[in-house]
PDB file of C-alpha atoms and ligand atoms in Angstrom:
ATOM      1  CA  UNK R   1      -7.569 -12.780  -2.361  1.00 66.00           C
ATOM      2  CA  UNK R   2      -8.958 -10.402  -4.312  1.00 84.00           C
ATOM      3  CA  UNK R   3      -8.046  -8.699  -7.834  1.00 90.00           C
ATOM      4  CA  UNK R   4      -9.160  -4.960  -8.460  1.00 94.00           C
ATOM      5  CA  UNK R   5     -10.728  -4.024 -12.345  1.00 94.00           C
ATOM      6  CA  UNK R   6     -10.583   0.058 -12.073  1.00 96.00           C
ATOM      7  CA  UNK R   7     -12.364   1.408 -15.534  1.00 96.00           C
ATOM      8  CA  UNK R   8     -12.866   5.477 -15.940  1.00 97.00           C
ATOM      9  CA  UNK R   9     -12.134   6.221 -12.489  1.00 97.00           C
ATOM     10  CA  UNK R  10     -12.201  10.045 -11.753  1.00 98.00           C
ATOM     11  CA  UNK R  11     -12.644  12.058  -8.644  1.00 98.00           C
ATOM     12  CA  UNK R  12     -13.235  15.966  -8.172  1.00 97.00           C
ATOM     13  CA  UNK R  13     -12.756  17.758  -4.863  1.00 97.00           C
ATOM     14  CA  UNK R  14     -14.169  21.166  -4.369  1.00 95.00           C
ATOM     15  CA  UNK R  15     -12.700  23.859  -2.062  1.00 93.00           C
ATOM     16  CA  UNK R  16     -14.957  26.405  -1.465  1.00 93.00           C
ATOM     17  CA  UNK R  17     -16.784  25.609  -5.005  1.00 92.00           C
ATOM     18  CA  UNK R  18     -13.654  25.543  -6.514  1.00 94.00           C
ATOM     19  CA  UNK R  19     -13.610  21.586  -8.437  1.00 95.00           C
ATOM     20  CA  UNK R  20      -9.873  20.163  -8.363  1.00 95.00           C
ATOM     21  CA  UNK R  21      -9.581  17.075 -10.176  1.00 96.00           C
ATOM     22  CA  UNK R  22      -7.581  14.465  -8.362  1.00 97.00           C
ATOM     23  CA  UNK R  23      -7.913  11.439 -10.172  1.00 98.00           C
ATOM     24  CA  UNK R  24      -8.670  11.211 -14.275  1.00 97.00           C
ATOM     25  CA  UNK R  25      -9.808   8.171 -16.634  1.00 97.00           C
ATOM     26  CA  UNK R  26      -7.825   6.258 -15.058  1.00 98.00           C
ATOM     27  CA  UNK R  27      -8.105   2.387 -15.983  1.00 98.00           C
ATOM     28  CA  UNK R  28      -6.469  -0.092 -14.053  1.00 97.00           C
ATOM     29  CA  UNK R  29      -6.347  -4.049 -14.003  1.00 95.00           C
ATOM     30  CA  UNK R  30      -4.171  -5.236 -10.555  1.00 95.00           C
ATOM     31  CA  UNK R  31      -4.805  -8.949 -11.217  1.00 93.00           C
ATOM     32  CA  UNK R  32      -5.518 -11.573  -7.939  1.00 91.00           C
ATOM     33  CA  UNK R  33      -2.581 -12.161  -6.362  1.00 93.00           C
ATOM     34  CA  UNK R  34      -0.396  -9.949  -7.261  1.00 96.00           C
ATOM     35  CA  UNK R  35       1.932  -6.704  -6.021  1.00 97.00           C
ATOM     36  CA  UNK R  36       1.328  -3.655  -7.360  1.00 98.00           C
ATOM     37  CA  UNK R  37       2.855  -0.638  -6.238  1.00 98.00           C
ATOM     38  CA  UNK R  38       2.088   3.298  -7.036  1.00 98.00           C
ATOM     39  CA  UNK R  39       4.239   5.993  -7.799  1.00 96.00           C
ATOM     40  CA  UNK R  40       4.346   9.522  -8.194  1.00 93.00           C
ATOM     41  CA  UNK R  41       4.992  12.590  -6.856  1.00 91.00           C
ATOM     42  CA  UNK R  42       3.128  14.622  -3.510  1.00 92.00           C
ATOM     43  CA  UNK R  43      -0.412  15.534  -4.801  1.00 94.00           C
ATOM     44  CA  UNK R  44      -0.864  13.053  -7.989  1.00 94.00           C
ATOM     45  CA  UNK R  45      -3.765  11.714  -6.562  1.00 96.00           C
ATOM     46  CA  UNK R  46      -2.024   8.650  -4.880  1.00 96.00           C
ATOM     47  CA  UNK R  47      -4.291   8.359  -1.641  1.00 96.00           C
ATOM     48  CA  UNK R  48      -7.018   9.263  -3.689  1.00 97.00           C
ATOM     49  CA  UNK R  49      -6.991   6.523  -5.630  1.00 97.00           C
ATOM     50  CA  UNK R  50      -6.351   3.997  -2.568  1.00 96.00           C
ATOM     51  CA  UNK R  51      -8.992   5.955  -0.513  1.00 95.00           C
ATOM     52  CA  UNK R  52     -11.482   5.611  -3.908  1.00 95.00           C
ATOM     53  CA  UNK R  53     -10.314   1.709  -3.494  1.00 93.00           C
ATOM     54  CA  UNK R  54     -10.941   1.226  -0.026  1.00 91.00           C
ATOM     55  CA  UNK R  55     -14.414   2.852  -0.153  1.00 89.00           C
ATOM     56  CA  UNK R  56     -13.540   5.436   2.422  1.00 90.00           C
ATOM     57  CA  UNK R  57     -14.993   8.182   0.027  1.00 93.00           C
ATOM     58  CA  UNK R  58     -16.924   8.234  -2.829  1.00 94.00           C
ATOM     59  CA  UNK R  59     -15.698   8.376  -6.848  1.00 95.00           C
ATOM     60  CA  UNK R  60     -17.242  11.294  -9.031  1.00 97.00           C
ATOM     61  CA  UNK R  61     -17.105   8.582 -12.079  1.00 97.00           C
ATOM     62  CA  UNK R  62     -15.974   5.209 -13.416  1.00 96.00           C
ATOM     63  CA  UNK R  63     -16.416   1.665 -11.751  1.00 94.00           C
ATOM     64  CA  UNK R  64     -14.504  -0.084  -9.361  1.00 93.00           C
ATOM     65  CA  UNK R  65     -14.801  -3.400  -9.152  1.00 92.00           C
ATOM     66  CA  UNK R  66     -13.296  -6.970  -7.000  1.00 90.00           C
ATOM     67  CA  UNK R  67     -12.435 -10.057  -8.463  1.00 85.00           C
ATOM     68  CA  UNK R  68     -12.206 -13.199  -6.309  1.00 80.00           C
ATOM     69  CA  UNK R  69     -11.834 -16.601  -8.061  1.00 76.00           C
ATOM     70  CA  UNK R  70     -13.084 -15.371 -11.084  1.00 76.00           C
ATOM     71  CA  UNK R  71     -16.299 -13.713  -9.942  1.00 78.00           C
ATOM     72  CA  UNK R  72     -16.661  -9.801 -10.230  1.00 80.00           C
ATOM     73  CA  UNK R  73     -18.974  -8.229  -7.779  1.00 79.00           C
ATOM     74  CA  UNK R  74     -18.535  -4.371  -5.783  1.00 75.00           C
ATOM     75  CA  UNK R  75     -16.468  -3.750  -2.654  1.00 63.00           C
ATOM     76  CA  UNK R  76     -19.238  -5.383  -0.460  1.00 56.00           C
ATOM     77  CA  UNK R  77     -18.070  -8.836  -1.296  1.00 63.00           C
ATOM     78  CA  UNK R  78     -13.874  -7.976  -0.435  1.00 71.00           C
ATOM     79  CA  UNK R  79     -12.245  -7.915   2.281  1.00 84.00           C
ATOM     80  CA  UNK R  80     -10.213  -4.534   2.203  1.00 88.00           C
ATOM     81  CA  UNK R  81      -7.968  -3.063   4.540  1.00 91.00           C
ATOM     82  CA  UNK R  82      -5.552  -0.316   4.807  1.00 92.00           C
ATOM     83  CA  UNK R  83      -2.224   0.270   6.406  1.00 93.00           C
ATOM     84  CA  UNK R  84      -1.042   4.261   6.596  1.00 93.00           C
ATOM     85  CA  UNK R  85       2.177   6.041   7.296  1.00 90.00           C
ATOM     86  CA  UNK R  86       1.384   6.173  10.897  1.00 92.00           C
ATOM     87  CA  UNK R  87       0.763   3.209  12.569  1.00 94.00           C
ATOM     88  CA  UNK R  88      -2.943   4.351  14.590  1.00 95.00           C
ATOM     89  CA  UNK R  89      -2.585   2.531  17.413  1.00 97.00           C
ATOM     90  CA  UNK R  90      -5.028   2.896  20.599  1.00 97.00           C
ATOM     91  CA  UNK R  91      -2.073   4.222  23.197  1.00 98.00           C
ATOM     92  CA  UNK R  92      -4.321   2.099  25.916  1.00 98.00           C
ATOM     93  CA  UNK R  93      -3.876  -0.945  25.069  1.00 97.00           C
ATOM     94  CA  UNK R  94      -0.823  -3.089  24.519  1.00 97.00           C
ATOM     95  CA  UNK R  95       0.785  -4.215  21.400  1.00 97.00           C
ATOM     96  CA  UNK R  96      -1.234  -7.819  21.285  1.00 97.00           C
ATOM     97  CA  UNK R  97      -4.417  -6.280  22.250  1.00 96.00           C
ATOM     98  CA  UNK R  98      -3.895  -3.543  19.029  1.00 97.00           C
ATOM     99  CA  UNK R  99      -3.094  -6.557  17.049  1.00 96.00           C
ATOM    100  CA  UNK R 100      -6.726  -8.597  18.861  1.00 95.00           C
ATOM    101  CA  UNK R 101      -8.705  -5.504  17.783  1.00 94.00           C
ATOM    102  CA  UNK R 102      -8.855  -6.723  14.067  1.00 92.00           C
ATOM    103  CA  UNK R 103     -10.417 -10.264  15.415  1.00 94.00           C
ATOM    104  CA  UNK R 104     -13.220  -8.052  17.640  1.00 89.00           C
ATOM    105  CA  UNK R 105     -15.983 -10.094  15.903  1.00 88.00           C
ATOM    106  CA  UNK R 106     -14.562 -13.714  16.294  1.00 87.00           C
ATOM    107  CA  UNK R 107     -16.743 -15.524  18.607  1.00 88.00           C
ATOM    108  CA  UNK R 108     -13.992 -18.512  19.326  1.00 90.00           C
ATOM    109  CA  UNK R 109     -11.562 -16.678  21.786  1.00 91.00           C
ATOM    110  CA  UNK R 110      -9.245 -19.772  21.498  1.00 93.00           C
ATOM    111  CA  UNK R 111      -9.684 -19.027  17.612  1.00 93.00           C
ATOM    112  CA  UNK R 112      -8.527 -15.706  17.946  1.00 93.00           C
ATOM    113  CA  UNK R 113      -5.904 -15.898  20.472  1.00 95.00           C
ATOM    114  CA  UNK R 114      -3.560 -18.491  18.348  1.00 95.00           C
ATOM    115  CA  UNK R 115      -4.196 -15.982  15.186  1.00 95.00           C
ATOM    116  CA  UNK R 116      -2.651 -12.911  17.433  1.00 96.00           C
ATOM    117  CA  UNK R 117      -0.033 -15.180  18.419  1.00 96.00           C
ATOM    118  CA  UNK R 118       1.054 -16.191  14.898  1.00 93.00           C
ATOM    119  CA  UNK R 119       1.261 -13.050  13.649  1.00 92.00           C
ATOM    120  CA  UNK R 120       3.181 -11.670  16.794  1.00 95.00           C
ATOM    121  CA  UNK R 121       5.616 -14.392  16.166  1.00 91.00           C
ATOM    122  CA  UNK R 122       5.972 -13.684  12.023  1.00 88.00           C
ATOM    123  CA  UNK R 123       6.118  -9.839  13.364  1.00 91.00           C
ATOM    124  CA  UNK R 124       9.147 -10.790  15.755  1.00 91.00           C
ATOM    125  CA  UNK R 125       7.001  -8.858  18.719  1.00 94.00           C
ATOM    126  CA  UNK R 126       6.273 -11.780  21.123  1.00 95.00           C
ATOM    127  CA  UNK R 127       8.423 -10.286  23.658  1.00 96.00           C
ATOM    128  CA  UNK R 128       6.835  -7.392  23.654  1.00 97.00           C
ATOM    129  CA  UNK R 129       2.807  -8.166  23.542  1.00 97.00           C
ATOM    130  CA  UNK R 130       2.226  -6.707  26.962  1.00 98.00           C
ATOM    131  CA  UNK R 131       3.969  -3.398  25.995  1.00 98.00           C
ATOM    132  CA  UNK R 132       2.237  -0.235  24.837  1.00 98.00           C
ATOM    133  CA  UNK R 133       2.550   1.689  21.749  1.00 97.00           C
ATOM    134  CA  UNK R 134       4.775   4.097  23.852  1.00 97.00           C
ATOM    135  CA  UNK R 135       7.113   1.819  25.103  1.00 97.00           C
ATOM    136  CA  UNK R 136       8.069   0.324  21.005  1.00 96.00           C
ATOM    137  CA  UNK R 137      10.135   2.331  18.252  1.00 94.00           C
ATOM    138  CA  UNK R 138       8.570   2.948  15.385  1.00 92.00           C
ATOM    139  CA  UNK R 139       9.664   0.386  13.489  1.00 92.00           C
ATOM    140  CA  UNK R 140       7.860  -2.143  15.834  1.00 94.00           C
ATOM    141  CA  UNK R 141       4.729  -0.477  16.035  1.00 95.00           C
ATOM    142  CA  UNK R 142       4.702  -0.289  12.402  1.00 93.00           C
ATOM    143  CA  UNK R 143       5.012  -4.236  12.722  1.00 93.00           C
ATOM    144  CA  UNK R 144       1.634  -4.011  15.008  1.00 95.00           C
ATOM    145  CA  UNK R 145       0.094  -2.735  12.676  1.00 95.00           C
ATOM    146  CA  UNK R 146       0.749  -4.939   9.902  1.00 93.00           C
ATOM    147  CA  UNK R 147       0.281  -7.875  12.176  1.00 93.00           C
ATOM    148  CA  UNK R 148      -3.203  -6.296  13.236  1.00 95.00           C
ATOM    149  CA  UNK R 149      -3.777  -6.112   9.069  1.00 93.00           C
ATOM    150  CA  UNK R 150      -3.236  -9.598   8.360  1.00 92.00           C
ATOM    151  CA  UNK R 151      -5.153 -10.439  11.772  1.00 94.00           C
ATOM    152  CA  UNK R 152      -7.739  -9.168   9.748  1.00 92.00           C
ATOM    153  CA  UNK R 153      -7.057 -11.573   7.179  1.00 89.00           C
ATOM    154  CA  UNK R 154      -8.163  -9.061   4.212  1.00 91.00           C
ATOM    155  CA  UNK R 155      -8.715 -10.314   0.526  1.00 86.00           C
ATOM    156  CA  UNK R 156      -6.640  -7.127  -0.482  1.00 92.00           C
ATOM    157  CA  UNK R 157      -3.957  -4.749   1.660  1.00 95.00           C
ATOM    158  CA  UNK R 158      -3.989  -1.003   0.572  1.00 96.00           C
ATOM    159  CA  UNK R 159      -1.036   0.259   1.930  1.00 96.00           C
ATOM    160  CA  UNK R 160      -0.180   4.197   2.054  1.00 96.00           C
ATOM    161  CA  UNK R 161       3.603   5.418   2.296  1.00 94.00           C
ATOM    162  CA  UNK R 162       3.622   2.806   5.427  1.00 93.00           C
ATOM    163  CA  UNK R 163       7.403   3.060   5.637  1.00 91.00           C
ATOM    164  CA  UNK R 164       7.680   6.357   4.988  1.00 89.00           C
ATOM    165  CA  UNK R 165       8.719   7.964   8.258  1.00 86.00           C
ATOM    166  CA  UNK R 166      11.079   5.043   9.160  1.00 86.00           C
ATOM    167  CA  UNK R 167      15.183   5.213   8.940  1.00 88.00           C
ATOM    168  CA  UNK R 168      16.758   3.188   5.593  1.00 89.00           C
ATOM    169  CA  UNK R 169      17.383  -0.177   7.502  1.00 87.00           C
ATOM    170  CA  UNK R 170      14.477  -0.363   9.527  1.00 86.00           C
ATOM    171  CA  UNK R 171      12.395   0.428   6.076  1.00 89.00           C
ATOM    172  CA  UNK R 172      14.808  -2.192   4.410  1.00 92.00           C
ATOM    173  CA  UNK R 173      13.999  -5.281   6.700  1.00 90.00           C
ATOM    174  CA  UNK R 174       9.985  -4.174   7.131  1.00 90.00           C
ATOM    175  CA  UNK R 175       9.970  -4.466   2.849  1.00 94.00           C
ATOM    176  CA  UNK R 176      11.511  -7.791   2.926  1.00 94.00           C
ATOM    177  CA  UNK R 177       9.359  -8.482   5.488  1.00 91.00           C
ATOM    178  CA  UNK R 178       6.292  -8.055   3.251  1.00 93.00           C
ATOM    179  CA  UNK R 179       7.863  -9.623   0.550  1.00 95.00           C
ATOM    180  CA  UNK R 180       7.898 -12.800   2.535  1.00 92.00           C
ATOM    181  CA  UNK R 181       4.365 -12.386   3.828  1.00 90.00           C
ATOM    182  CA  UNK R 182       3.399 -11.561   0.145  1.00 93.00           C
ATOM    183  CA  UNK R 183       5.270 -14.829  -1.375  1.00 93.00           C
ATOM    184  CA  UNK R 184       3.553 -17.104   1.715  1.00 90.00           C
ATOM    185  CA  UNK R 185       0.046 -15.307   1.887  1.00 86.00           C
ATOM    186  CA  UNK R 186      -0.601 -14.599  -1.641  1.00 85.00           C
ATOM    187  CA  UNK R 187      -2.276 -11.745  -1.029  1.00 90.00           C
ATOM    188  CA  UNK R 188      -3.303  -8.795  -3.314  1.00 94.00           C
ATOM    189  CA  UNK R 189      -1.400  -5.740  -2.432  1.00 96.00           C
ATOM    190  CA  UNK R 190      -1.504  -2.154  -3.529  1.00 97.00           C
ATOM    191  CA  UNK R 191       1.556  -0.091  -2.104  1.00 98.00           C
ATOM    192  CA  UNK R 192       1.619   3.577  -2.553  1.00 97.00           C
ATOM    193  CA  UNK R 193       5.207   5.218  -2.908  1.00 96.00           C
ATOM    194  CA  UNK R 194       7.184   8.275  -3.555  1.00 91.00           C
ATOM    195  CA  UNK R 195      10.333   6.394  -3.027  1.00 94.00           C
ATOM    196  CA  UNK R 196      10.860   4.763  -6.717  1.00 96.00           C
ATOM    197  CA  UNK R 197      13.526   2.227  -5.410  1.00 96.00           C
ATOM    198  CA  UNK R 198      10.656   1.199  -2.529  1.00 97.00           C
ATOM    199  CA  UNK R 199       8.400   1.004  -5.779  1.00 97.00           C
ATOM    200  CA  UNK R 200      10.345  -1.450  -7.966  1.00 97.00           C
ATOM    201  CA  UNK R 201      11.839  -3.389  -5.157  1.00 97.00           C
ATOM    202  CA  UNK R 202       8.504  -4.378  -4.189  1.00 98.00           C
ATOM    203  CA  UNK R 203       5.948  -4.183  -7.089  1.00 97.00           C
ATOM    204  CA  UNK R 204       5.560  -6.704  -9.649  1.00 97.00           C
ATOM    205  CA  UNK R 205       4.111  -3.688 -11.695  1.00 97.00           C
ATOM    206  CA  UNK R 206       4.926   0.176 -10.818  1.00 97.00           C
ATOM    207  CA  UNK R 207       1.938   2.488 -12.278  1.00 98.00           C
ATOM    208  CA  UNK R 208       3.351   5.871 -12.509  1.00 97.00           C
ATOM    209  CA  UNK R 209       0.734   8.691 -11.440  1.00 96.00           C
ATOM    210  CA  UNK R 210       1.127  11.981 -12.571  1.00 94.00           C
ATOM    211  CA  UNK R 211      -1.919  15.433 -12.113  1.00 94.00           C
ATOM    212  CA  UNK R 212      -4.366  12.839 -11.149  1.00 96.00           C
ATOM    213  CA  UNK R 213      -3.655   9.966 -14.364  1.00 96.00           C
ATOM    214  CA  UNK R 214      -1.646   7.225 -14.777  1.00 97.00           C
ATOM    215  CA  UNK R 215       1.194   7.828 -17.417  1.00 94.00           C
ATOM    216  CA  UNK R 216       2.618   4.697 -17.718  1.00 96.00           C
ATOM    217  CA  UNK R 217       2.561   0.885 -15.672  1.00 97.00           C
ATOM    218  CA  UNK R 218       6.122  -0.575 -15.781  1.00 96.00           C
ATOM    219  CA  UNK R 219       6.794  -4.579 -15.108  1.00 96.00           C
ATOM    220  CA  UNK R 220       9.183  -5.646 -13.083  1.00 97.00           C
ATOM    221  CA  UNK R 221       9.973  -9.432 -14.098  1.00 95.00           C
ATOM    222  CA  UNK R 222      12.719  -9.566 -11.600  1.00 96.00           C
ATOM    223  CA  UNK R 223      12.692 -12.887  -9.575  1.00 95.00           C
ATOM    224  CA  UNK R 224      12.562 -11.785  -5.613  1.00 95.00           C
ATOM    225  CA  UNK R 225      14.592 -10.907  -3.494  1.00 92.00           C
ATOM    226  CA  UNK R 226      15.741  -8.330  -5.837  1.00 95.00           C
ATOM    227  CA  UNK R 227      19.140  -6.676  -5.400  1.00 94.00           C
ATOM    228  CA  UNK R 228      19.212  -3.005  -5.894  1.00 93.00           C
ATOM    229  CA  UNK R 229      22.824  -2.753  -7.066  1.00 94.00           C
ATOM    230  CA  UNK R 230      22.179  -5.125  -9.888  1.00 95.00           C
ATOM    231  CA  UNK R 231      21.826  -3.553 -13.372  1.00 96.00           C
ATOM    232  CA  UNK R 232      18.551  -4.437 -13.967  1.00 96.00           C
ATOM    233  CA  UNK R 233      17.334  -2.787 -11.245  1.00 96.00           C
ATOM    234  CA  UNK R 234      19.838   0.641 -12.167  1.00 96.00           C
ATOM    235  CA  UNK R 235      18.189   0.315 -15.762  1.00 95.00           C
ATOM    236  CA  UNK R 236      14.785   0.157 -14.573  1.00 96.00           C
ATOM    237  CA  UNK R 237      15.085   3.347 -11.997  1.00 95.00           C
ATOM    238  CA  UNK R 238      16.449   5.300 -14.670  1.00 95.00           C
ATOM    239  CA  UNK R 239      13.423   4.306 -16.711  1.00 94.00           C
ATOM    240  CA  UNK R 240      10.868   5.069 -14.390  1.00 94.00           C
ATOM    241  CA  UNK R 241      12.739   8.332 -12.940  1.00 92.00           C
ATOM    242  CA  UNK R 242      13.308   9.194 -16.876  1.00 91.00           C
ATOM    243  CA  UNK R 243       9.471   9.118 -17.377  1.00 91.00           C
ATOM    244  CA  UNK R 244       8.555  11.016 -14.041  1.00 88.00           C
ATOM    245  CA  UNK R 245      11.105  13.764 -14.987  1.00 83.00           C
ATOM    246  CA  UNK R 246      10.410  14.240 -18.785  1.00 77.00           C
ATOM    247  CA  UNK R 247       6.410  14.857 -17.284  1.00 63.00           C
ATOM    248  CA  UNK R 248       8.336  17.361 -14.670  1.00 63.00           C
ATOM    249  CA  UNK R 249       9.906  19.214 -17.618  1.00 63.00           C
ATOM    250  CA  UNK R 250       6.806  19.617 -19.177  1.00 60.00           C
ATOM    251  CA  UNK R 251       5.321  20.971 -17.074  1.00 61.00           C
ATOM    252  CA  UNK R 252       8.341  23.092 -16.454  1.00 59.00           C
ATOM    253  CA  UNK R 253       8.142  24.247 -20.147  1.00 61.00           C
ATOM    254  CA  UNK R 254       4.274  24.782 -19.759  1.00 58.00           C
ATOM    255  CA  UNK R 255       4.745  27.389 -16.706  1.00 59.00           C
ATOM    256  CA  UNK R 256       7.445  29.091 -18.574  1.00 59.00           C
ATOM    257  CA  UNK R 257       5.698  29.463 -22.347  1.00 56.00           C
TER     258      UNK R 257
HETATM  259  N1  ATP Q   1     -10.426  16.041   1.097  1.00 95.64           N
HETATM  260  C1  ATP Q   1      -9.927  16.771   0.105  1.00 95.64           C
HETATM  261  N2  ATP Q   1     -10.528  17.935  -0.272  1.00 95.64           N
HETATM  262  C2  ATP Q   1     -10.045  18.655  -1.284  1.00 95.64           C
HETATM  263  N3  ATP Q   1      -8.973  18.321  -2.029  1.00 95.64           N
HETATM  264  C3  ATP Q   1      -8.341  17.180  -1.704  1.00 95.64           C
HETATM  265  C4  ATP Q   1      -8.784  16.340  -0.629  1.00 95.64           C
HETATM  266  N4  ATP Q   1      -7.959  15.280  -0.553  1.00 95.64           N
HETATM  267  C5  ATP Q   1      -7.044  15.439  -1.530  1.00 95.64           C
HETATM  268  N5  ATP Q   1      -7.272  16.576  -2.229  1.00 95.64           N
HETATM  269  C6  ATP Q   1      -6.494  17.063  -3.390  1.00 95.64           C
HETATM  270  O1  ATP Q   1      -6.384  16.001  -4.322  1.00 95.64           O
HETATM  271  C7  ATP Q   1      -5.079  15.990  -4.900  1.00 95.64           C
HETATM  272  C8  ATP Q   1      -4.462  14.614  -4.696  1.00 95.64           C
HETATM  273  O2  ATP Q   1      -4.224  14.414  -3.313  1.00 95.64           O
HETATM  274  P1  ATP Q   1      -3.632  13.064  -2.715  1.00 95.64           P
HETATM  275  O3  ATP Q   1      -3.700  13.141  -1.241  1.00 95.64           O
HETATM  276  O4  ATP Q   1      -4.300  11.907  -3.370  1.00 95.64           O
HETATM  277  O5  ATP Q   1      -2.108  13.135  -3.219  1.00 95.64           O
HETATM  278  P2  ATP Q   1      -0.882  12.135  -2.943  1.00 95.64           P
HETATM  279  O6  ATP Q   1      -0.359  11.700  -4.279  1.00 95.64           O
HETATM  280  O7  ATP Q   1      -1.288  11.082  -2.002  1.00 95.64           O
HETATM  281  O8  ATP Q   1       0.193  13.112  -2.280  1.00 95.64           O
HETATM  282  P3  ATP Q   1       1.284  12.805  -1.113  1.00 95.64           P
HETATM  283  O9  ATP Q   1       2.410  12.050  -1.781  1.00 95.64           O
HETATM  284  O10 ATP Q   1       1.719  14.168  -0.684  1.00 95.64           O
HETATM  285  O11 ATP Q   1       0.623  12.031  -0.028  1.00 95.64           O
HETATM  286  C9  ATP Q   1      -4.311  17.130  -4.274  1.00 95.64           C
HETATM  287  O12 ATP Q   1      -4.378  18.233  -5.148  1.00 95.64           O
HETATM  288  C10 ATP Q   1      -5.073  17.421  -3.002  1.00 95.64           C
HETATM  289  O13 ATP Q   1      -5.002  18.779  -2.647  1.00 95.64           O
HETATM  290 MG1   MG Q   2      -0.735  10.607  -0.006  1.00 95.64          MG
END
């Protein structure tokens, strides 16, 4: 496991010279252990911030840096890895070899071949390991690739919009899905969102992104598995839709002055 310290993070793009600023002071403590998720709307600087995280490009300023067991030290020392919105799997091979690919470097074949077949089983794909990715839905071959993740056995799981492009119930059982492998693993996870229900049924804390910063961090100290129709949940929504509107009809007002 692995906790994330993020102090004056910022990142500038340039197209064609032109500097857009993605991400801005941001300052961010996602403690070891827990579920975090991110919210905001398309172009806040969500990926940005999880690509920043990952190491996948560099940050323009600030510090990111990984606690495990009470020891800070740069991304070197964590085990990261990502899950996206598409699943990436290689269309050659079938669904346990996808999910083997994570374990490429384990020597002990026995080793490796009971960890593919535990997280097949937790996945629900053991009848289909010897299919390939275009003979699943994509609801399963989500599953393969969050089986090939925690193959990987990663100190902290970025995760980008993963559900995204799946229907309601498939998207329903895949987030109660991770909130049972969250609850047994104790893993770190950082869940990107523009869905706010997907945000607070999931996140022990929702940070709220908006132009590139974060404008607020709301807790959720609801005991899981939460149930949308309560009126805790309703009351939170409204408070976290409440604060990304009122920013909307700012910026509204600032177009229009
Ligand atoms: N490689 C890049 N080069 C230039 N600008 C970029 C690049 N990647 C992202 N941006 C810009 O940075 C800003 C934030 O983009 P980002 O992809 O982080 O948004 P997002 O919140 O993930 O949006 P979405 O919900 O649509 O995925 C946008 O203005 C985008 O145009
Ligand atoms: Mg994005």
């Amino acid at each position: 496991m692995a906790g994330v310290n993020i102090c004056g993070l910022a990142k500038i793009y340039y197209i064609k010279g032109a500097p857009i600023s993605a991400l801005a002071d941001v300052d961010l403590d996602i403690s070891d252990g827990s579920f975090v998720t991110v919210v905001g709307k398309s172009g806040c600087g969500k990926s940005t911030l999880l690509r920043l995280i990952c190491g996948l490009e560099p940050m323009t300023a600030g510090e990111i840096l990984f606690n495990t067991e009470g020891e800070f030290h740069s991304r070197v020392g964590a085990r990261v890895n990502m899950v996206f919105q598409e699943p990436r799997l290689m269309p050659w091979l079938t669904v346990e070899q996808n999910m083997a690919v994570a374990l490429i470097r384990e020597k002990d074949t026995q080793k490796s071949k009971a960890t593919v077949n535990q997280f097949l089983d937790m996945m629900g794909l053991k009848k289909f390991k010897d299919a390939y990715p275009s003979q699943i839905s994509g609801g399963m071959a989500q599953r393969v690739a969050l089986g090939r993740m925690l193959c990987y056995n990663p100190d902290l799981i970025l995760m980008d919009e993963p559900f995204g492009a799946l229907d309601a119930f498939t998207r329903r059982n895949l987030q109660k899905l991770l909130i049972d492998i969250f609850r047994e693993q104790k893993k770190t996870i950082i869940f990107v969102t523009h869905d706010v229900d997907e945000a607070i049924f999931l996140g022990q804390k929702v940070v709220i992104i908006e132009n590139g910063r974060i404008s607020r961090q709301v807790l959720v100290n609801l005991p899981y598995p939460r149930e949308i129709a309560s009126h805790a949940f309703f009351q939170l929504r409204e408070d976290v839709m409440a604060t990304i509107m009122h920013e909307e009809n700012i910026n509204i007002e600032r177009k229009f002055l």
